[in-house]
Short mmCIF file of C-alpha atoms in Angstrom, two decimals:
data_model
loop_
_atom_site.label_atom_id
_atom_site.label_comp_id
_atom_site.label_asym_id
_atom_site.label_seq_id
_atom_site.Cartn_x
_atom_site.Cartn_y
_atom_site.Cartn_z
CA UNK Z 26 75.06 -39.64 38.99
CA UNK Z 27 72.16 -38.47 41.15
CA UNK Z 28 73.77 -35.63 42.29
CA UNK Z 29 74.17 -34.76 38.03
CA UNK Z 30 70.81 -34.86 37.02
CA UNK Z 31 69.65 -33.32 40.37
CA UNK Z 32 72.14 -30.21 39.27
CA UNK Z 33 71.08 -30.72 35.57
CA UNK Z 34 67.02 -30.38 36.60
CA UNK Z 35 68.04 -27.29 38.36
CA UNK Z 36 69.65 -25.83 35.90
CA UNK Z 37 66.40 -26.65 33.63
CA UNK Z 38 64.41 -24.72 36.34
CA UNK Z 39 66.84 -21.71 36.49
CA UNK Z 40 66.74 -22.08 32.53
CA UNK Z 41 63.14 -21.30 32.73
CA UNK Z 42 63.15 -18.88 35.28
CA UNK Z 43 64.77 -16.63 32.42
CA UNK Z 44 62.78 -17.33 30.27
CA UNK Z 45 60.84 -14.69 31.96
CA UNK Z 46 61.20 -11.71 29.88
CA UNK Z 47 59.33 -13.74 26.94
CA UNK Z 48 56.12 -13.76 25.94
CA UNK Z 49 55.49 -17.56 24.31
CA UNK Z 50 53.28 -20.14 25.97
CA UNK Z 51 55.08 -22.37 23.29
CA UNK Z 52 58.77 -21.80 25.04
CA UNK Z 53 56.45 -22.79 28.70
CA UNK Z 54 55.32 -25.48 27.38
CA UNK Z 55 58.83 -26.76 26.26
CA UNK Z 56 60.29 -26.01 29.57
CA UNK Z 57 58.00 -27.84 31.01
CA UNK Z 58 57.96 -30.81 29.16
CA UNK Z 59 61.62 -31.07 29.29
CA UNK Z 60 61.67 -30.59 33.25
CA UNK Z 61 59.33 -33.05 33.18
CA UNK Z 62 62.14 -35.70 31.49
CA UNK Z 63 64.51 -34.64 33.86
CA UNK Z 64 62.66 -35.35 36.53
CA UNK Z 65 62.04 -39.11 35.29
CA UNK Z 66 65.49 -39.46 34.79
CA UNK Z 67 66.09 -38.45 38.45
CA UNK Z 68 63.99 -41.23 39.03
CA UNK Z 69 65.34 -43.56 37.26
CA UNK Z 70 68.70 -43.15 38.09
CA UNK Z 71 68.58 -42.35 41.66
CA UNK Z 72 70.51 -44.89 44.05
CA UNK Z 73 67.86 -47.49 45.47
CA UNK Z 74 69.03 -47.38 48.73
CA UNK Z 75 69.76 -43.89 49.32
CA UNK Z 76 66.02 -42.60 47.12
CA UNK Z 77 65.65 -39.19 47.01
CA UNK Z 78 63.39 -37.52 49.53
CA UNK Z 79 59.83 -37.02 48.17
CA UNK Z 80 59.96 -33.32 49.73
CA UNK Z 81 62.60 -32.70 46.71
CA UNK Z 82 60.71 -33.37 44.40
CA UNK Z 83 57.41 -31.34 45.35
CA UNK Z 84 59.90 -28.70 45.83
CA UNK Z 85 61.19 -28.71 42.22
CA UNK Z 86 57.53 -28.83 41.37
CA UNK Z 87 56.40 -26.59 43.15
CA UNK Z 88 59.54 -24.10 42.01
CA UNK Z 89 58.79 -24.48 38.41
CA UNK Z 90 55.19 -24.29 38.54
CA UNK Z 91 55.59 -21.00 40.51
CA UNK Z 92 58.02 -19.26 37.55
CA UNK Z 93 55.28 -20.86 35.20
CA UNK Z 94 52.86 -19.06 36.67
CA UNK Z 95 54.95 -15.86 37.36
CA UNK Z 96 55.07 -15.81 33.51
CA UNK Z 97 51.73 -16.09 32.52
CA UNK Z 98 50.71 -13.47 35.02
CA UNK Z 99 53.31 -11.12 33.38
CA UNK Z 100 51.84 -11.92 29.73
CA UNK Z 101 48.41 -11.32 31.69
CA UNK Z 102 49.60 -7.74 32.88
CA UNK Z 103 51.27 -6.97 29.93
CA UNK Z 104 48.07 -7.60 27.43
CA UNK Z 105 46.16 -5.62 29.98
CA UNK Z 106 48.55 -2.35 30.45
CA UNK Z 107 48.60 -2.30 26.43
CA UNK Z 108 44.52 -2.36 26.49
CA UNK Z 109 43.86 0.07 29.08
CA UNK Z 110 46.39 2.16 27.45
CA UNK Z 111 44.75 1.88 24.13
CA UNK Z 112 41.29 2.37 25.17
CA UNK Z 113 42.44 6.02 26.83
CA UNK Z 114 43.41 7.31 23.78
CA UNK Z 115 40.66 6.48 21.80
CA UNK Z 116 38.77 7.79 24.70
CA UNK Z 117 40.01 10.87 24.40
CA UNK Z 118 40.75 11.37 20.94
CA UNK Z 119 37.38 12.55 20.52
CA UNK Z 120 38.48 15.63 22.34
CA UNK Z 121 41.09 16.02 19.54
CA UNK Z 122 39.51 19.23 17.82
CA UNK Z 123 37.41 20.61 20.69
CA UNK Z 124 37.88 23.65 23.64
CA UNK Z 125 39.09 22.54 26.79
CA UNK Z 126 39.10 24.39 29.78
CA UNK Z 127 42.19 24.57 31.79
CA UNK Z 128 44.48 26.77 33.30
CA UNK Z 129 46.75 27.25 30.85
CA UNK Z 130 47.85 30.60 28.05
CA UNK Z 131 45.14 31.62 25.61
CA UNK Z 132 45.93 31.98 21.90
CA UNK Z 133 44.50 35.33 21.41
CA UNK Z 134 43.90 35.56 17.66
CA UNK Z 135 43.47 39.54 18.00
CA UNK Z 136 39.54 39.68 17.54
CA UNK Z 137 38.08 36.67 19.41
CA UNK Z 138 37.59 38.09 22.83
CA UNK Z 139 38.96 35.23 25.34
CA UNK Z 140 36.66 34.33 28.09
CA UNK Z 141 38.47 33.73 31.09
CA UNK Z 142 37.52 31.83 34.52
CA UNK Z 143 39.55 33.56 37.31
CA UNK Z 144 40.34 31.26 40.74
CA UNK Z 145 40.06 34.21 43.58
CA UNK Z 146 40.65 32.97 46.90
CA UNK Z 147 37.83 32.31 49.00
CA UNK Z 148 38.81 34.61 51.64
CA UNK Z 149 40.10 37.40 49.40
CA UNK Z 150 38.67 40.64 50.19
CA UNK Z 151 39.98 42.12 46.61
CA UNK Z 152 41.23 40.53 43.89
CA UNK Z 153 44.01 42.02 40.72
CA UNK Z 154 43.98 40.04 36.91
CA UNK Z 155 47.03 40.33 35.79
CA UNK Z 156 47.36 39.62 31.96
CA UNK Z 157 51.01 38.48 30.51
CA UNK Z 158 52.65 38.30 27.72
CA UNK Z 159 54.73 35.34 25.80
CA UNK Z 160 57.77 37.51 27.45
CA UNK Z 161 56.02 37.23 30.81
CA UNK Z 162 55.64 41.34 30.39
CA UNK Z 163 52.56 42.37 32.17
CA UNK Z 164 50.65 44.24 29.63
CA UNK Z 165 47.48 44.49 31.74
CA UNK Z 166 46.56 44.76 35.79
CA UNK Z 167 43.46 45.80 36.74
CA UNK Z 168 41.12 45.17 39.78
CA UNK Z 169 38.28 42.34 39.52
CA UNK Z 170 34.90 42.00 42.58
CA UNK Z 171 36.08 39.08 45.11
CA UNK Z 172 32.94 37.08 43.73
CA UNK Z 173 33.90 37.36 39.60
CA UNK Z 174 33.02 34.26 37.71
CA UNK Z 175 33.89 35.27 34.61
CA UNK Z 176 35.82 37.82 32.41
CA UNK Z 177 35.64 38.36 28.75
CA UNK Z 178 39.10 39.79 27.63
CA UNK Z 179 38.72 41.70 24.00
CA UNK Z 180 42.47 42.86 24.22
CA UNK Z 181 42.15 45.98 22.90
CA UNK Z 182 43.89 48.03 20.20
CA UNK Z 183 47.36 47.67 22.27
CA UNK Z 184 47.36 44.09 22.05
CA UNK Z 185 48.21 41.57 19.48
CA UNK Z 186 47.88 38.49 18.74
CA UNK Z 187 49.69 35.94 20.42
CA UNK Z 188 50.10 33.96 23.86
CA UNK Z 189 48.51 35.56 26.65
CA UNK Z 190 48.74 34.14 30.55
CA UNK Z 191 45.56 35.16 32.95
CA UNK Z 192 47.24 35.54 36.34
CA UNK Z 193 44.29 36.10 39.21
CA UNK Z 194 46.11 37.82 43.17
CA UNK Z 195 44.25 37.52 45.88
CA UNK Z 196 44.73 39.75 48.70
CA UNK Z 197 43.00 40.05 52.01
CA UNK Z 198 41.76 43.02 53.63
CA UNK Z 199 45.12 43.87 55.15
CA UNK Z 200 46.46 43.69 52.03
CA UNK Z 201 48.49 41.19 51.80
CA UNK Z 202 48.92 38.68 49.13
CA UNK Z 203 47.05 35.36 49.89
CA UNK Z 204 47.80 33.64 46.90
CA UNK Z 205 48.39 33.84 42.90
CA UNK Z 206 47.20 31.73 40.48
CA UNK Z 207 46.60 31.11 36.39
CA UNK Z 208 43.30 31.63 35.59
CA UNK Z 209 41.35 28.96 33.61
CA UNK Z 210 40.17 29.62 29.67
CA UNK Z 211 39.27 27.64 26.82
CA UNK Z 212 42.17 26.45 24.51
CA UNK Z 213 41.51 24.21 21.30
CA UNK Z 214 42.93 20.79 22.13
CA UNK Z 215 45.59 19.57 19.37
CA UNK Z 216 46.74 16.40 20.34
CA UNK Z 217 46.31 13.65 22.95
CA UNK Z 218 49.54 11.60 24.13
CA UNK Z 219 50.18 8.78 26.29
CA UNK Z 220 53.28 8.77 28.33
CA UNK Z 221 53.83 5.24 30.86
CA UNK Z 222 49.80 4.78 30.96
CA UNK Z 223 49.37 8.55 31.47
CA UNK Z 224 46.74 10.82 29.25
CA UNK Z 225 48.37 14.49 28.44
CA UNK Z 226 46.35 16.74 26.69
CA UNK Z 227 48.48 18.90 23.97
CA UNK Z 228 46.83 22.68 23.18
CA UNK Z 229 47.14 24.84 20.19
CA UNK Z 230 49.72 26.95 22.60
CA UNK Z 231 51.63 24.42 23.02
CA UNK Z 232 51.18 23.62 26.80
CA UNK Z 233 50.79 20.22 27.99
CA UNK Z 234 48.16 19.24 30.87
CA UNK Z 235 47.34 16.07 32.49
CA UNK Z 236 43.46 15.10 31.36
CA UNK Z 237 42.25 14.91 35.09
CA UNK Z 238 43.26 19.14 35.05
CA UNK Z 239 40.93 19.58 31.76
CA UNK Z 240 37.68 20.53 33.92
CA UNK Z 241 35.07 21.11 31.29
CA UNK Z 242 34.89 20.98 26.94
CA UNK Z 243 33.07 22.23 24.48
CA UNK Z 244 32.87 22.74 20.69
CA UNK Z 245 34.69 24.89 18.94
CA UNK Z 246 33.46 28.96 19.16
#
């Protein structure tokens, strides 16, 4: 009969151990109270002269208190993922509306000149912006000073509006190509997301950027 309830109270514990994946201090507090009446009737019903080991016991104790605290730090976590996630967004849905820069294609609405911030090597001796289209045609290469900071792109007559990529190549005095990389411009931010506790930042192009890559904002031009 001991052996019985001693299989029964661990099946109670394993019981609980599932119980895991919910989120109700009402089911803990069930689980507990009914491991608690197995227990006593381990007690109760254990052979006098062959008692059950005290260590047992502590160890069934023990056990269940450790998956009753296994789930409350999991309800803990959970609350605390959903509120960090939560506050991000409404931290940056202010931005929702406003210019961010990044390095990503500029809307060109075919007046608004587009301002753009090229990334030149440090040890470039000259430096080529190359301007794309949607197609990834280059419609534009030109030669830009080592030290530019800043561009302002009109477009000119032969270009229209759409999606325009600011690519910046770096060469060094030999000639050769040291690197090649998207300039940065200011896009109007559309839409915030959150993907697995991760803030993207959606722009009017389209392209998606992590928030940590949006370096600087400012209000609409």
């Amino acid at each position: 009969m001991v052996d019985s309830v001693s299989s029964a109270a661990s099946a109670a514990t394993n019981s609980s151990s599932a119980s895991t994946s919910g989120n109700s201090k009402t089911m803990i507090s069930s689980d507990f109270e009914t491991f608690l009446r197995m227990l006593t009737t381990q007690l109760e019903n254990q052979d006098p002269l062959n008692p059950m080991e005290s260590s047992d016991y502590a160890l069934q104790i023990a056990t269940f208190s450790g998956v009753e605290q296994q789930v409350q730090t999991n309800e803990l976590l959970k609350a605390l993922s959903a509120n960090l996630g939560g506050g991000g967004l409404s931290q940056y849905g202010s931005w929702v509306g406003m210019e961010g820069q990044a390095a990503v294609p500029a809307n060109y609405d075919g007046v608004t000149p587009v301002t753009v911030f090229p990334e030149i090597d440090k040890d470039a001796s000259t430096a080529t912006l190359v301007v794309r289209d949607d197609t990834g045609a280059i419609v534009q290469s030109e030669p830009i000073p080592p030290d530019t900071k800043t561009i302002l792109w009109s477009g000119g007559e032969d270009h229209e509006a759409g999606l325009y990529d600011f690519i910046v190549e770096s060469y060094a005095e030999d000639g050769s190509k040291l690197s090649e990389a998207q300039a940065r411009i200011y896009a109007q931010i559309a839409e915030v997301r959150t993907d697995e506790g991760e803030i993207s930042i959606v722009f009017d192009s389209g392209t998606i950027v992590k928030a940590s890559e949006v370096s600087a904002l400012r209000d609409p031009v």
